[in-house]
PDB file of C-alpha atoms and ligand atoms in Angstrom:
ATOM      1  CA  UNK A   1      41.194 -27.200 -18.354  1.00 42.00           C
ATOM      2  CA  UNK A   2      38.074 -28.410 -17.238  1.00 49.00           C
ATOM      3  CA  UNK A   3      38.832 -27.630 -13.744  1.00 48.00           C
ATOM      4  CA  UNK A   4      39.439 -24.878 -13.881  1.00 50.00           C
ATOM      5  CA  UNK A   5      36.019 -23.817 -15.936  1.00 52.00           C
ATOM      6  CA  UNK A   6      34.842 -26.027 -12.791  1.00 52.00           C
ATOM      7  CA  UNK A   7      36.716 -23.655 -10.391  1.00 49.00           C
ATOM      8  CA  UNK A   8      35.692 -20.813 -12.362  1.00 51.00           C
ATOM      9  CA  UNK A   9      31.646 -21.881 -12.704  1.00 52.00           C
ATOM     10  CA  UNK A  10      31.905 -22.586  -8.875  1.00 52.00           C
ATOM     11  CA  UNK A  11      33.741 -18.999  -8.466  1.00 50.00           C
ATOM     12  CA  UNK A  12      31.231 -16.955 -10.279  1.00 50.00           C
ATOM     13  CA  UNK A  13      28.433 -18.982  -8.197  1.00 50.00           C
ATOM     14  CA  UNK A  14      29.675 -18.544  -5.139  1.00 51.00           C
ATOM     15  CA  UNK A  15      31.122 -15.533  -5.213  1.00 48.00           C
ATOM     16  CA  UNK A  16      29.846 -13.243  -8.129  1.00 51.00           C
ATOM     17  CA  UNK A  17      25.815 -14.763  -7.930  1.00 51.00           C
ATOM     18  CA  UNK A  18      25.226 -15.205  -3.945  1.00 48.00           C
ATOM     19  CA  UNK A  19      25.947 -12.544  -2.251  1.00 47.00           C
ATOM     20  CA  UNK A  20      24.802 -10.848  -4.814  1.00 47.00           C
ATOM     21  CA  UNK A  21      20.911 -11.280  -4.418  1.00 47.00           C
ATOM     22  CA  UNK A  22      21.390 -11.608  -0.737  1.00 52.00           C
ATOM     23  CA  UNK A  23      22.462  -8.093  -0.580  1.00 60.00           C
ATOM     24  CA  UNK A  24      19.939  -7.202  -2.668  1.00 65.00           C
ATOM     25  CA  UNK A  25      17.506  -8.949  -0.138  1.00 80.00           C
ATOM     26  CA  UNK A  26      19.763  -6.994   3.275  1.00 88.00           C
ATOM     27  CA  UNK A  27      18.696  -3.694   1.221  1.00 92.00           C
ATOM     28  CA  UNK A  28      15.006  -4.315   1.034  1.00 95.00           C
ATOM     29  CA  UNK A  29      14.646  -5.811   4.610  1.00 97.00           C
ATOM     30  CA  UNK A  30      16.359  -2.509   5.481  1.00 97.00           C
ATOM     31  CA  UNK A  31      14.834   0.134   4.092  1.00 98.00           C
ATOM     32  CA  UNK A  32      11.602  -1.365   5.021  1.00 98.00           C
ATOM     33  CA  UNK A  33      13.020  -1.732   8.241  1.00 98.00           C
ATOM     34  CA  UNK A  34      13.888   1.500   8.436  1.00 98.00           C
ATOM     35  CA  UNK A  35      10.324   3.278   7.086  1.00 98.00           C
ATOM     36  CA  UNK A  36       8.569   1.065   9.254  1.00 98.00           C
ATOM     37  CA  UNK A  37      11.005   2.215  12.477  1.00 98.00           C
ATOM     38  CA  UNK A  38       9.540   5.751  11.938  1.00 98.00           C
ATOM     39  CA  UNK A  39       6.461   5.252  10.847  1.00 98.00           C
ATOM     40  CA  UNK A  40       5.421   3.120  13.875  1.00 98.00           C
ATOM     41  CA  UNK A  41       7.918   4.540  16.515  1.00 98.00           C
ATOM     42  CA  UNK A  42       6.272   6.291  19.690  1.00 98.00           C
ATOM     43  CA  UNK A  43       7.838   9.487  18.781  1.00 98.00           C
ATOM     44  CA  UNK A  44       5.152   9.746  16.289  1.00 98.00           C
ATOM     45  CA  UNK A  45       1.898   8.771  19.101  1.00 98.00           C
ATOM     46  CA  UNK A  46       0.307   6.602  16.828  1.00 98.00           C
ATOM     47  CA  UNK A  47      -0.344   9.683  14.086  1.00 98.00           C
ATOM     48  CA  UNK A  48      -3.423   9.899  15.100  1.00 98.00           C
ATOM     49  CA  UNK A  49      -5.736  11.178  12.428  1.00 97.00           C
ATOM     50  CA  UNK A  50      -6.117  15.179  11.746  1.00 97.00           C
ATOM     51  CA  UNK A  51      -3.007  15.220  14.493  1.00 98.00           C
ATOM     52  CA  UNK A  52       0.327  16.739  13.732  1.00 98.00           C
ATOM     53  CA  UNK A  53       1.993  13.428  14.658  1.00 98.00           C
ATOM     54  CA  UNK A  54       0.186  12.448  11.420  1.00 98.00           C
ATOM     55  CA  UNK A  55       1.714  15.647   9.247  1.00 98.00           C
ATOM     56  CA  UNK A  56       4.955  14.332  11.118  1.00 98.00           C
ATOM     57  CA  UNK A  57       3.600  10.606   8.894  1.00 98.00           C
ATOM     58  CA  UNK A  58       2.794  12.361   5.963  1.00 98.00           C
ATOM     59  CA  UNK A  59       5.895  15.157   5.512  1.00 98.00           C
ATOM     60  CA  UNK A  60       7.857  11.551   5.724  1.00 98.00           C
ATOM     61  CA  UNK A  61       6.066  10.196   2.798  1.00 98.00           C
ATOM     62  CA  UNK A  62       6.138  12.990   0.977  1.00 98.00           C
ATOM     63  CA  UNK A  63       9.853  13.035   1.011  1.00 98.00           C
ATOM     64  CA  UNK A  64      11.123   9.640   1.202  1.00 98.00           C
ATOM     65  CA  UNK A  65       8.674   9.765  -2.077  1.00 98.00           C
ATOM     66  CA  UNK A  66      11.123  12.425  -3.440  1.00 98.00           C
ATOM     67  CA  UNK A  67      14.603  10.118  -2.621  1.00 98.00           C
ATOM     68  CA  UNK A  68      13.198   7.722  -4.607  1.00 97.00           C
ATOM     69  CA  UNK A  69      12.107   9.882  -7.197  1.00 98.00           C
ATOM     70  CA  UNK A  70       8.549  10.757  -7.222  1.00 98.00           C
ATOM     71  CA  UNK A  71       7.520  13.223  -8.577  1.00 98.00           C
ATOM     72  CA  UNK A  72       4.659  15.392  -6.843  1.00 98.00           C
ATOM     73  CA  UNK A  73       1.426  15.657  -7.523  1.00 98.00           C
ATOM     74  CA  UNK A  74       0.288  17.327  -4.549  1.00 98.00           C
ATOM     75  CA  UNK A  75      -0.596  21.198  -4.275  1.00 98.00           C
ATOM     76  CA  UNK A  76       1.172  23.535  -5.596  1.00 97.00           C
ATOM     77  CA  UNK A  77       4.102  22.175  -6.741  1.00 98.00           C
ATOM     78  CA  UNK A  78       4.808  19.638  -3.765  1.00 98.00           C
ATOM     79  CA  UNK A  79       3.597  15.891  -2.121  1.00 98.00           C
ATOM     80  CA  UNK A  80       1.286  17.196  -0.288  1.00 98.00           C
ATOM     81  CA  UNK A  81      -2.554  17.722  -0.536  1.00 98.00           C
ATOM     82  CA  UNK A  82      -4.053  19.737   1.907  1.00 98.00           C
ATOM     83  CA  UNK A  83      -7.601  18.297   3.376  1.00 98.00           C
ATOM     84  CA  UNK A  84      -9.837  20.499   4.598  1.00 97.00           C
ATOM     85  CA  UNK A  85     -13.019  21.788   4.571  1.00 95.00           C
ATOM     86  CA  UNK A  86     -16.370  19.838   6.350  1.00 94.00           C
ATOM     87  CA  UNK A  87     -16.442  16.138   6.346  1.00 93.00           C
ATOM     88  CA  UNK A  88     -18.647  12.792   7.028  1.00 85.00           C
ATOM     89  CA  UNK A  89     -17.746  10.907  10.184  1.00 87.00           C
ATOM     90  CA  UNK A  90     -18.701   7.541  11.513  1.00 77.00           C
ATOM     91  CA  UNK A  91     -21.010   8.877  14.321  1.00 80.00           C
ATOM     92  CA  UNK A  92     -20.904  12.892  14.718  1.00 83.00           C
ATOM     93  CA  UNK A  93     -21.812  13.295  10.809  1.00 85.00           C
ATOM     94  CA  UNK A  94     -20.890  16.455   8.666  1.00 91.00           C
ATOM     95  CA  UNK A  95     -17.197  18.412  10.820  1.00 92.00           C
ATOM     96  CA  UNK A  96     -14.691  20.303  10.120  1.00 96.00           C
ATOM     97  CA  UNK A  97     -11.581  18.468   9.311  1.00 97.00           C
ATOM     98  CA  UNK A  98      -7.722  19.256   8.458  1.00 98.00           C
ATOM     99  CA  UNK A  99      -5.735  16.212   6.785  1.00 98.00           C
ATOM    100  CA  UNK A 100      -3.014  16.043   4.720  1.00 98.00           C
ATOM    101  CA  UNK A 101      -2.796  13.284   1.493  1.00 98.00           C
ATOM    102  CA  UNK A 102       0.446  12.622  -0.418  1.00 98.00           C
ATOM    103  CA  UNK A 103       0.399  12.132  -3.646  1.00 98.00           C
ATOM    104  CA  UNK A 104       3.565  11.274  -5.985  1.00 98.00           C
ATOM    105  CA  UNK A 105       3.573  10.408 -10.556  1.00 98.00           C
ATOM    106  CA  UNK A 106       5.863   8.338 -11.429  1.00 98.00           C
ATOM    107  CA  UNK A 107       4.325   9.409 -15.587  1.00 98.00           C
ATOM    108  CA  UNK A 108       3.339   6.633 -18.417  1.00 98.00           C
ATOM    109  CA  UNK A 109       6.023   6.504 -21.394  1.00 98.00           C
ATOM    110  CA  UNK A 110       3.695   4.727 -23.693  1.00 98.00           C
ATOM    111  CA  UNK A 111       2.011   7.972 -25.708  1.00 97.00           C
ATOM    112  CA  UNK A 112      -0.803   6.074 -25.547  1.00 97.00           C
ATOM    113  CA  UNK A 113      -1.438   4.671 -21.626  1.00 98.00           C
ATOM    114  CA  UNK A 114       0.355   7.455 -20.133  1.00 98.00           C
ATOM    115  CA  UNK A 115      -3.154   8.428 -19.854  1.00 98.00           C
ATOM    116  CA  UNK A 116      -4.428   4.977 -18.426  1.00 98.00           C
ATOM    117  CA  UNK A 117      -3.915   5.581 -14.777  1.00 98.00           C
ATOM    118  CA  UNK A 118      -2.462   2.404 -11.594  1.00 98.00           C
ATOM    119  CA  UNK A 119      -3.815   4.094  -8.036  1.00 98.00           C
ATOM    120  CA  UNK A 120      -0.968   2.416  -5.541  1.00 98.00           C
ATOM    121  CA  UNK A 121      -2.121   3.350  -1.770  1.00 98.00           C
ATOM    122  CA  UNK A 122      -2.360   3.243   1.811  1.00 98.00           C
ATOM    123  CA  UNK A 123      -3.243   4.888   4.785  1.00 98.00           C
ATOM    124  CA  UNK A 124      -0.930   6.947   6.646  1.00 98.00           C
ATOM    125  CA  UNK A 125      -2.957   7.907   9.251  1.00 98.00           C
ATOM    126  CA  UNK A 126      -4.382   5.072  12.768  1.00 98.00           C
ATOM    127  CA  UNK A 127      -5.833   5.990  15.998  1.00 98.00           C
ATOM    128  CA  UNK A 128      -3.133   8.103  17.930  1.00 98.00           C
ATOM    129  CA  UNK A 129      -2.948   7.993  21.188  1.00 98.00           C
ATOM    130  CA  UNK A 130      -5.678   6.675  23.564  1.00 98.00           C
ATOM    131  CA  UNK A 131      -6.860   4.647  27.262  1.00 97.00           C
ATOM    132  CA  UNK A 132      -3.260   2.409  28.382  1.00 98.00           C
ATOM    133  CA  UNK A 133      -3.644  -0.675  28.043  1.00 97.00           C
ATOM    134  CA  UNK A 134      -0.232  -1.911  30.579  1.00 95.00           C
ATOM    135  CA  UNK A 135       0.911   1.386  30.630  1.00 97.00           C
ATOM    136  CA  UNK A 136       1.201   2.776  27.038  1.00 97.00           C
ATOM    137  CA  UNK A 137      -1.203   4.936  25.587  1.00 98.00           C
ATOM    138  CA  UNK A 138       0.571   5.095  22.064  1.00 98.00           C
ATOM    139  CA  UNK A 139      -1.108   2.982  19.756  1.00 98.00           C
ATOM    140  CA  UNK A 140       1.634   2.645  17.385  1.00 98.00           C
ATOM    141  CA  UNK A 141      -0.299   1.554  14.805  1.00 98.00           C
ATOM    142  CA  UNK A 142       2.703  -0.777  12.798  1.00 98.00           C
ATOM    143  CA  UNK A 143       0.493  -3.726  10.443  1.00 98.00           C
ATOM    144  CA  UNK A 144      -1.837  -0.769  10.816  1.00 97.00           C
ATOM    145  CA  UNK A 145      -0.715   0.938   8.298  1.00 98.00           C
ATOM    146  CA  UNK A 146       3.247   1.508   8.519  1.00 98.00           C
ATOM    147  CA  UNK A 147       3.007  -1.834   6.542  1.00 98.00           C
ATOM    148  CA  UNK A 148       0.955  -0.390   3.759  1.00 98.00           C
ATOM    149  CA  UNK A 149       2.433   2.107   3.021  1.00 98.00           C
ATOM    150  CA  UNK A 150       6.454   0.926   3.524  1.00 98.00           C
ATOM    151  CA  UNK A 151       4.865  -1.046   0.528  1.00 98.00           C
ATOM    152  CA  UNK A 152       4.053   1.525  -1.791  1.00 98.00           C
ATOM    153  CA  UNK A 153       6.920   3.399  -0.566  1.00 98.00           C
ATOM    154  CA  UNK A 154       8.337  -0.069  -2.434  1.00 98.00           C
ATOM    155  CA  UNK A 155       7.107  -0.237  -4.792  1.00 98.00           C
ATOM    156  CA  UNK A 156       7.552   3.339  -5.904  1.00 98.00           C
ATOM    157  CA  UNK A 157      11.099   2.667  -5.052  1.00 97.00           C
ATOM    158  CA  UNK A 158      11.018  -0.620  -7.419  1.00 97.00           C
ATOM    159  CA  UNK A 159       8.883   1.048 -10.629  1.00 98.00           C
ATOM    160  CA  UNK A 160      11.454   4.400 -10.875  1.00 97.00           C
ATOM    161  CA  UNK A 161      15.233   2.167 -10.961  1.00 95.00           C
ATOM    162  CA  UNK A 162      13.473   1.098 -14.309  1.00 94.00           C
ATOM    163  CA  UNK A 163      12.359   2.855 -17.215  1.00 95.00           C
ATOM    164  CA  UNK A 164       9.331   4.103 -16.504  1.00 97.00           C
ATOM    165  CA  UNK A 165       6.519   1.971 -17.274  1.00 98.00           C
ATOM    166  CA  UNK A 166       3.880   2.165 -20.085  1.00 98.00           C
ATOM    167  CA  UNK A 167       0.893   3.537 -17.924  1.00 98.00           C
ATOM    168  CA  UNK A 168       0.897   6.592 -14.957  1.00 98.00           C
ATOM    169  CA  UNK A 169       1.061   5.532 -11.963  1.00 98.00           C
ATOM    170  CA  UNK A 170       0.603   7.592  -9.089  1.00 98.00           C
ATOM    171  CA  UNK A 171       1.309   6.827  -5.475  1.00 98.00           C
ATOM    172  CA  UNK A 172      -0.970   8.267  -2.735  1.00 98.00           C
ATOM    173  CA  UNK A 173      -1.253   7.752   0.929  1.00 98.00           C
ATOM    174  CA  UNK A 174      -4.863   8.403   2.292  1.00 98.00           C
ATOM    175  CA  UNK A 175      -4.980  10.922   5.074  1.00 98.00           C
ATOM    176  CA  UNK A 176      -7.311  10.321   7.555  1.00 97.00           C
ATOM    177  CA  UNK A 177      -8.698   7.024   7.560  1.00 96.00           C
ATOM    178  CA  UNK A 178      -9.925   5.782  10.592  1.00 95.00           C
ATOM    179  CA  UNK A 179     -12.365   8.479  11.173  1.00 94.00           C
ATOM    180  CA  UNK A 180     -13.583   7.749   8.393  1.00 92.00           C
ATOM    181  CA  UNK A 181     -11.541   8.563   5.282  1.00 95.00           C
ATOM    182  CA  UNK A 182     -11.272  11.760   5.207  1.00 96.00           C
ATOM    183  CA  UNK A 183      -8.505  12.266   2.768  1.00 97.00           C
ATOM    184  CA  UNK A 184     -10.211   9.505  -0.067  1.00 96.00           C
ATOM    185  CA  UNK A 185     -13.560  12.008   0.176  1.00 95.00           C
ATOM    186  CA  UNK A 186     -11.337  15.265  -0.388  1.00 97.00           C
ATOM    187  CA  UNK A 187      -9.434  12.965  -3.181  1.00 97.00           C
ATOM    188  CA  UNK A 188     -12.196  11.906  -5.090  1.00 97.00           C
ATOM    189  CA  UNK A 189     -13.516  15.131  -4.974  1.00 96.00           C
ATOM    190  CA  UNK A 190     -10.548  16.831  -6.109  1.00 97.00           C
ATOM    191  CA  UNK A 191      -8.649  13.775  -7.821  1.00 97.00           C
ATOM    192  CA  UNK A 192      -4.516  14.629  -9.199  1.00 97.00           C
ATOM    193  CA  UNK A 193      -5.445  12.847 -13.105  1.00 97.00           C
ATOM    194  CA  UNK A 194      -9.643  12.507 -13.906  1.00 97.00           C
ATOM    195  CA  UNK A 195     -11.188   9.046 -12.345  1.00 97.00           C
ATOM    196  CA  UNK A 196     -12.377   7.547 -15.298  1.00 97.00           C
ATOM    197  CA  UNK A 197      -8.207   7.218 -16.694  1.00 98.00           C
ATOM    198  CA  UNK A 198      -7.656   5.269 -12.898  1.00 98.00           C
ATOM    199  CA  UNK A 199      -7.160   1.892 -14.369  1.00 98.00           C
ATOM    200  CA  UNK A 200      -7.124   0.162 -10.902  1.00 98.00           C
ATOM    201  CA  UNK A 201      -6.819   0.751  -7.405  1.00 98.00           C
ATOM    202  CA  UNK A 202      -5.166  -1.342  -5.406  1.00 98.00           C
ATOM    203  CA  UNK A 203      -4.673  -0.610  -1.258  1.00 98.00           C
ATOM    204  CA  UNK A 204      -2.219  -2.589   0.976  1.00 98.00           C
ATOM    205  CA  UNK A 205      -3.255  -2.392   4.408  1.00 97.00           C
ATOM    206  CA  UNK A 206      -2.274  -5.076   7.017  1.00 98.00           C
ATOM    207  CA  UNK A 207       0.410  -6.468   5.565  1.00 98.00           C
ATOM    208  CA  UNK A 208       2.823  -6.663   8.203  1.00 98.00           C
ATOM    209  CA  UNK A 209       1.697  -9.929  10.327  1.00 98.00           C
ATOM    210  CA  UNK A 210       1.088 -13.456   7.836  1.00 98.00           C
ATOM    211  CA  UNK A 211      -2.559 -14.892   7.886  1.00 98.00           C
ATOM    212  CA  UNK A 212      -3.375 -18.591   9.237  1.00 97.00           C
ATOM    213  CA  UNK A 213      -6.028 -18.547   7.362  1.00 97.00           C
ATOM    214  CA  UNK A 214      -3.986 -18.745   3.791  1.00 97.00           C
ATOM    215  CA  UNK A 215      -1.155 -20.042   2.995  1.00 97.00           C
ATOM    216  CA  UNK A 216       2.696 -18.351   4.610  1.00 94.00           C
ATOM    217  CA  UNK A 217       3.356 -17.310   1.635  1.00 95.00           C
ATOM    218  CA  UNK A 218      -0.453 -15.731   0.503  1.00 97.00           C
ATOM    219  CA  UNK A 219      -1.695 -12.452   0.811  1.00 98.00           C
ATOM    220  CA  UNK A 220      -5.502 -11.873   0.534  1.00 98.00           C
ATOM    221  CA  UNK A 221      -7.564  -9.331  -2.425  1.00 98.00           C
ATOM    222  CA  UNK A 222     -11.293  -7.957  -1.131  1.00 97.00           C
ATOM    223  CA  UNK A 223     -13.726  -8.200  -3.221  1.00 96.00           C
ATOM    224  CA  UNK A 224     -11.614 -10.463  -5.412  1.00 97.00           C
ATOM    225  CA  UNK A 225     -14.967 -12.972  -7.063  1.00 96.00           C
ATOM    226  CA  UNK A 226     -16.624  -9.473  -7.643  1.00 97.00           C
ATOM    227  CA  UNK A 227     -14.186  -8.227 -10.782  1.00 98.00           C
ATOM    228  CA  UNK A 228     -11.446 -10.111 -12.730  1.00 98.00           C
ATOM    229  CA  UNK A 229      -7.754  -7.945 -11.303  1.00 98.00           C
ATOM    230  CA  UNK A 230      -7.079 -10.862  -8.281  1.00 98.00           C
ATOM    231  CA  UNK A 231      -7.555 -13.939 -10.969  1.00 98.00           C
ATOM    232  CA  UNK A 232      -5.166 -11.766 -13.894  1.00 98.00           C
ATOM    233  CA  UNK A 233      -2.391 -10.922 -10.959  1.00 98.00           C
ATOM    234  CA  UNK A 234      -2.635 -14.150 -10.142  1.00 98.00           C
ATOM    235  CA  UNK A 235      -1.340 -15.124 -13.624  1.00 98.00           C
ATOM    236  CA  UNK A 236       0.731 -13.151 -13.744  1.00 97.00           C
ATOM    237  CA  UNK A 237       2.539 -14.731 -10.313  1.00 96.00           C
ATOM    238  CA  UNK A 238       0.886 -12.653  -7.124  1.00 98.00           C
ATOM    239  CA  UNK A 239       0.348 -14.729  -4.643  1.00 97.00           C
ATOM    240  CA  UNK A 240      -2.979 -13.416  -4.421  1.00 98.00           C
ATOM    241  CA  UNK A 241      -6.415 -15.778  -2.941  1.00 98.00           C
ATOM    242  CA  UNK A 242     -10.351 -14.808  -2.479  1.00 97.00           C
ATOM    243  CA  UNK A 243     -10.495 -12.909   1.662  1.00 97.00           C
ATOM    244  CA  UNK A 244     -11.592 -16.078   3.918  1.00 97.00           C
ATOM    245  CA  UNK A 245     -12.489 -13.108   6.277  1.00 96.00           C
ATOM    246  CA  UNK A 246     -15.720 -12.274   3.920  1.00 92.00           C
ATOM    247  CA  UNK A 247     -18.208 -12.140   7.049  1.00 93.00           C
ATOM    248  CA  UNK A 248     -15.349  -9.403   8.090  1.00 93.00           C
ATOM    249  CA  UNK A 249     -16.294  -6.997   5.296  1.00 94.00           C
ATOM    250  CA  UNK A 250     -13.357  -5.553   4.637  1.00 94.00           C
ATOM    251  CA  UNK A 251     -14.104  -4.600   0.762  1.00 95.00           C
ATOM    252  CA  UNK A 252     -16.637  -2.065   2.274  1.00 94.00           C
ATOM    253  CA  UNK A 253     -13.477  -1.356   5.113  1.00 91.00           C
ATOM    254  CA  UNK A 254     -10.808   1.411   3.632  1.00 91.00           C
ATOM    255  CA  UNK A 255     -10.399   3.220   1.364  1.00 91.00           C
ATOM    256  CA  UNK A 256     -10.708   1.653  -2.132  1.00 94.00           C
ATOM    257  CA  UNK A 257     -14.390   1.311  -1.100  1.00 95.00           C
ATOM    258  CA  UNK A 258     -15.119   5.050  -2.205  1.00 94.00           C
ATOM    259  CA  UNK A 259     -12.825   5.005  -5.699  1.00 95.00           C
ATOM    260  CA  UNK A 260     -14.974   0.979  -6.275  1.00 96.00           C
ATOM    261  CA  UNK A 261     -18.135   3.176  -5.392  1.00 95.00           C
ATOM    262  CA  UNK A 262     -17.038   5.840  -8.340  1.00 94.00           C
ATOM    263  CA  UNK A 263     -15.953   3.026 -10.706  1.00 93.00           C
ATOM    264  CA  UNK A 264     -12.752   2.743 -10.390  1.00 97.00           C
ATOM    265  CA  UNK A 265     -11.712  -1.330 -10.221  1.00 98.00           C
ATOM    266  CA  UNK A 266     -10.242  -1.239  -6.459  1.00 98.00           C
ATOM    267  CA  UNK A 267      -9.133  -3.326  -3.858  1.00 97.00           C
ATOM    268  CA  UNK A 268      -7.601  -3.771  -0.701  1.00 97.00           C
ATOM    269  CA  UNK A 269      -4.293  -6.572  -0.730  1.00 98.00           C
ATOM    270  CA  UNK A 270      -3.702  -7.950   2.989  1.00 98.00           C
ATOM    271  CA  UNK A 271      -2.261 -10.802   5.373  1.00 98.00           C
ATOM    272  CA  UNK A 272      -4.183  -9.401   8.010  1.00 97.00           C
ATOM    273  CA  UNK A 273      -5.017 -12.420  10.371  1.00 96.00           C
ATOM    274  CA  UNK A 274      -7.654 -10.616  12.819  1.00 96.00           C
ATOM    275  CA  UNK A 275      -4.770 -11.137  15.448  1.00 96.00           C
ATOM    276  CA  UNK A 276      -5.161  -9.516  18.728  1.00 97.00           C
ATOM    277  CA  UNK A 277      -3.230  -6.591  18.585  1.00 97.00           C
ATOM    278  CA  UNK A 278      -5.444  -4.864  16.259  1.00 97.00           C
ATOM    279  CA  UNK A 279      -6.199  -1.408  17.188  1.00 97.00           C
ATOM    280  CA  UNK A 280      -4.617  -2.286  20.644  1.00 98.00           C
ATOM    281  CA  UNK A 281      -0.672  -0.523  22.348  1.00 98.00           C
ATOM    282  CA  UNK A 282       0.591  -3.940  20.774  1.00 98.00           C
ATOM    283  CA  UNK A 283       0.372  -3.349  17.252  1.00 98.00           C
ATOM    284  CA  UNK A 284       3.832  -2.527  17.400  1.00 98.00           C
ATOM    285  CA  UNK A 285       7.405  -2.873  15.919  1.00 98.00           C
ATOM    286  CA  UNK A 286       8.327  -6.133  17.261  1.00 98.00           C
ATOM    287  CA  UNK A 287       5.107  -7.727  16.488  1.00 98.00           C
ATOM    288  CA  UNK A 288       5.946  -7.711  12.539  1.00 98.00           C
ATOM    289  CA  UNK A 289       7.334  -9.974  10.744  1.00 98.00           C
ATOM    290  CA  UNK A 290       9.655  -8.619   9.381  1.00 98.00           C
ATOM    291  CA  UNK A 291      10.203 -12.096   6.296  1.00 97.00           C
ATOM    292  CA  UNK A 292       7.067 -11.953   5.964  1.00 97.00           C
ATOM    293  CA  UNK A 293       6.936  -8.771   5.082  1.00 98.00           C
ATOM    294  CA  UNK A 294       9.776  -8.564   2.823  1.00 97.00           C
ATOM    295  CA  UNK A 295       8.123 -11.827   1.081  1.00 97.00           C
ATOM    296  CA  UNK A 296       4.616 -10.083   0.745  1.00 97.00           C
ATOM    297  CA  UNK A 297       6.560  -6.924  -1.058  1.00 98.00           C
ATOM    298  CA  UNK A 298       8.640  -8.923  -3.489  1.00 97.00           C
ATOM    299  CA  UNK A 299       5.629 -10.966  -3.911  1.00 97.00           C
ATOM    300  CA  UNK A 300       3.944  -7.978  -5.659  1.00 98.00           C
ATOM    301  CA  UNK A 301       6.454  -6.019  -7.028  1.00 97.00           C
ATOM    302  CA  UNK A 302       6.942  -8.149 -10.432  1.00 97.00           C
ATOM    303  CA  UNK A 303       2.064  -8.411 -10.898  1.00 98.00           C
ATOM    304  CA  UNK A 304       2.911  -4.391 -10.382  1.00 98.00           C
ATOM    305  CA  UNK A 305       4.726  -3.351 -12.968  1.00 98.00           C
ATOM    306  CA  UNK A 306       3.360  -6.238 -15.197  1.00 98.00           C
ATOM    307  CA  UNK A 307      -0.187  -4.565 -14.551  1.00 98.00           C
ATOM    308  CA  UNK A 308       1.291  -0.448 -15.723  1.00 98.00           C
ATOM    309  CA  UNK A 309       3.277  -2.086 -18.774  1.00 98.00           C
ATOM    310  CA  UNK A 310       0.307  -4.201 -19.310  1.00 98.00           C
ATOM    311  CA  UNK A 311      -3.086  -3.010 -21.752  1.00 96.00           C
ATOM    312  CA  UNK A 312      -5.401  -4.811 -19.050  1.00 98.00           C
ATOM    313  CA  UNK A 313      -8.370  -2.293 -18.602  1.00 98.00           C
ATOM    314  CA  UNK A 314      -9.395  -4.451 -14.953  1.00 98.00           C
ATOM    315  CA  UNK A 315     -14.125  -5.285 -14.904  1.00 98.00           C
ATOM    316  CA  UNK A 316     -16.447  -5.842 -12.901  1.00 97.00           C
ATOM    317  CA  UNK A 317     -18.337  -8.560 -13.112  1.00 97.00           C
ATOM    318  CA  UNK A 318     -21.969  -8.518 -13.801  1.00 94.00           C
ATOM    319  CA  UNK A 319     -23.944  -7.899 -10.491  1.00 94.00           C
ATOM    320  CA  UNK A 320     -20.188  -7.389  -8.840  1.00 95.00           C
ATOM    321  CA  UNK A 321     -20.010  -3.849  -9.118  1.00 93.00           C
ATOM    322  CA  UNK A 322     -20.902  -2.123  -5.182  1.00 93.00           C
TER     323      UNK A 322
HETATM  324 ZN1  LIG B 401      -5.698  -0.446   7.804  1.00 90.93          ZN
END
């Protein structure tokens, strides 16, 4: 009897539990690799801001949201938000521009909390075709920011598989971040929900490689000491620490900043270790550390689910609102 019981236990642990856990992780890894190998492929020619290649990336992300079961929240019942008009640029001032954002929504299930929105974002463009380095002129942007886009897709997948969260979750991929955030400017002028309803924005930027300035399994949050969002996420399992590169001003260097300027608690999650492939053709799939990336995404799923189900409203700390 005892022997049988032990055999049964051994079988339960090794024949059922272990393989199914391995399969889940292998499937996550395949989803991550599959999406990265398309978005950062040479076929997309670096997803240049405002180009047809950027539109291909947007269309792919929209198609993925549909497959995952996230509802469209863009123009005319679709996922794409067409961004057209005159926009601010870094050096050239104002210019006519056309880009697209991709917007999906998972409606909250709680009568009171469903009007509160958690916004998960990444930017879908990169710098496109530029001066060749060692004969390669395609700036693939695998880390920057295909990795962030894939993270947002994986959060969508995780949330869509479960009972709808109490709060509403918006999944947004911004176009033309690299040229100054034109997609983001338009989004702020034409938000799919009132901006005051957005309780938090987490932007994901460059999580495809580990940062040696923090522990191997850690991610950092820009403006960590500006709000109580990072510490609260860390309390709920996120491996989040303060940005170890304050002199780089990363808090101001992504799409979160324009939202923060509008009052939204908006911060960027990253593990960018200032690697030399940044904005070079060598920021490609071959340089992605998939084990790190999978672990990074996995480590944020629980905390993101907690935020989407809690009634905790993050706040800027006194005098730290940008
Ligand atoms: Zn970026």
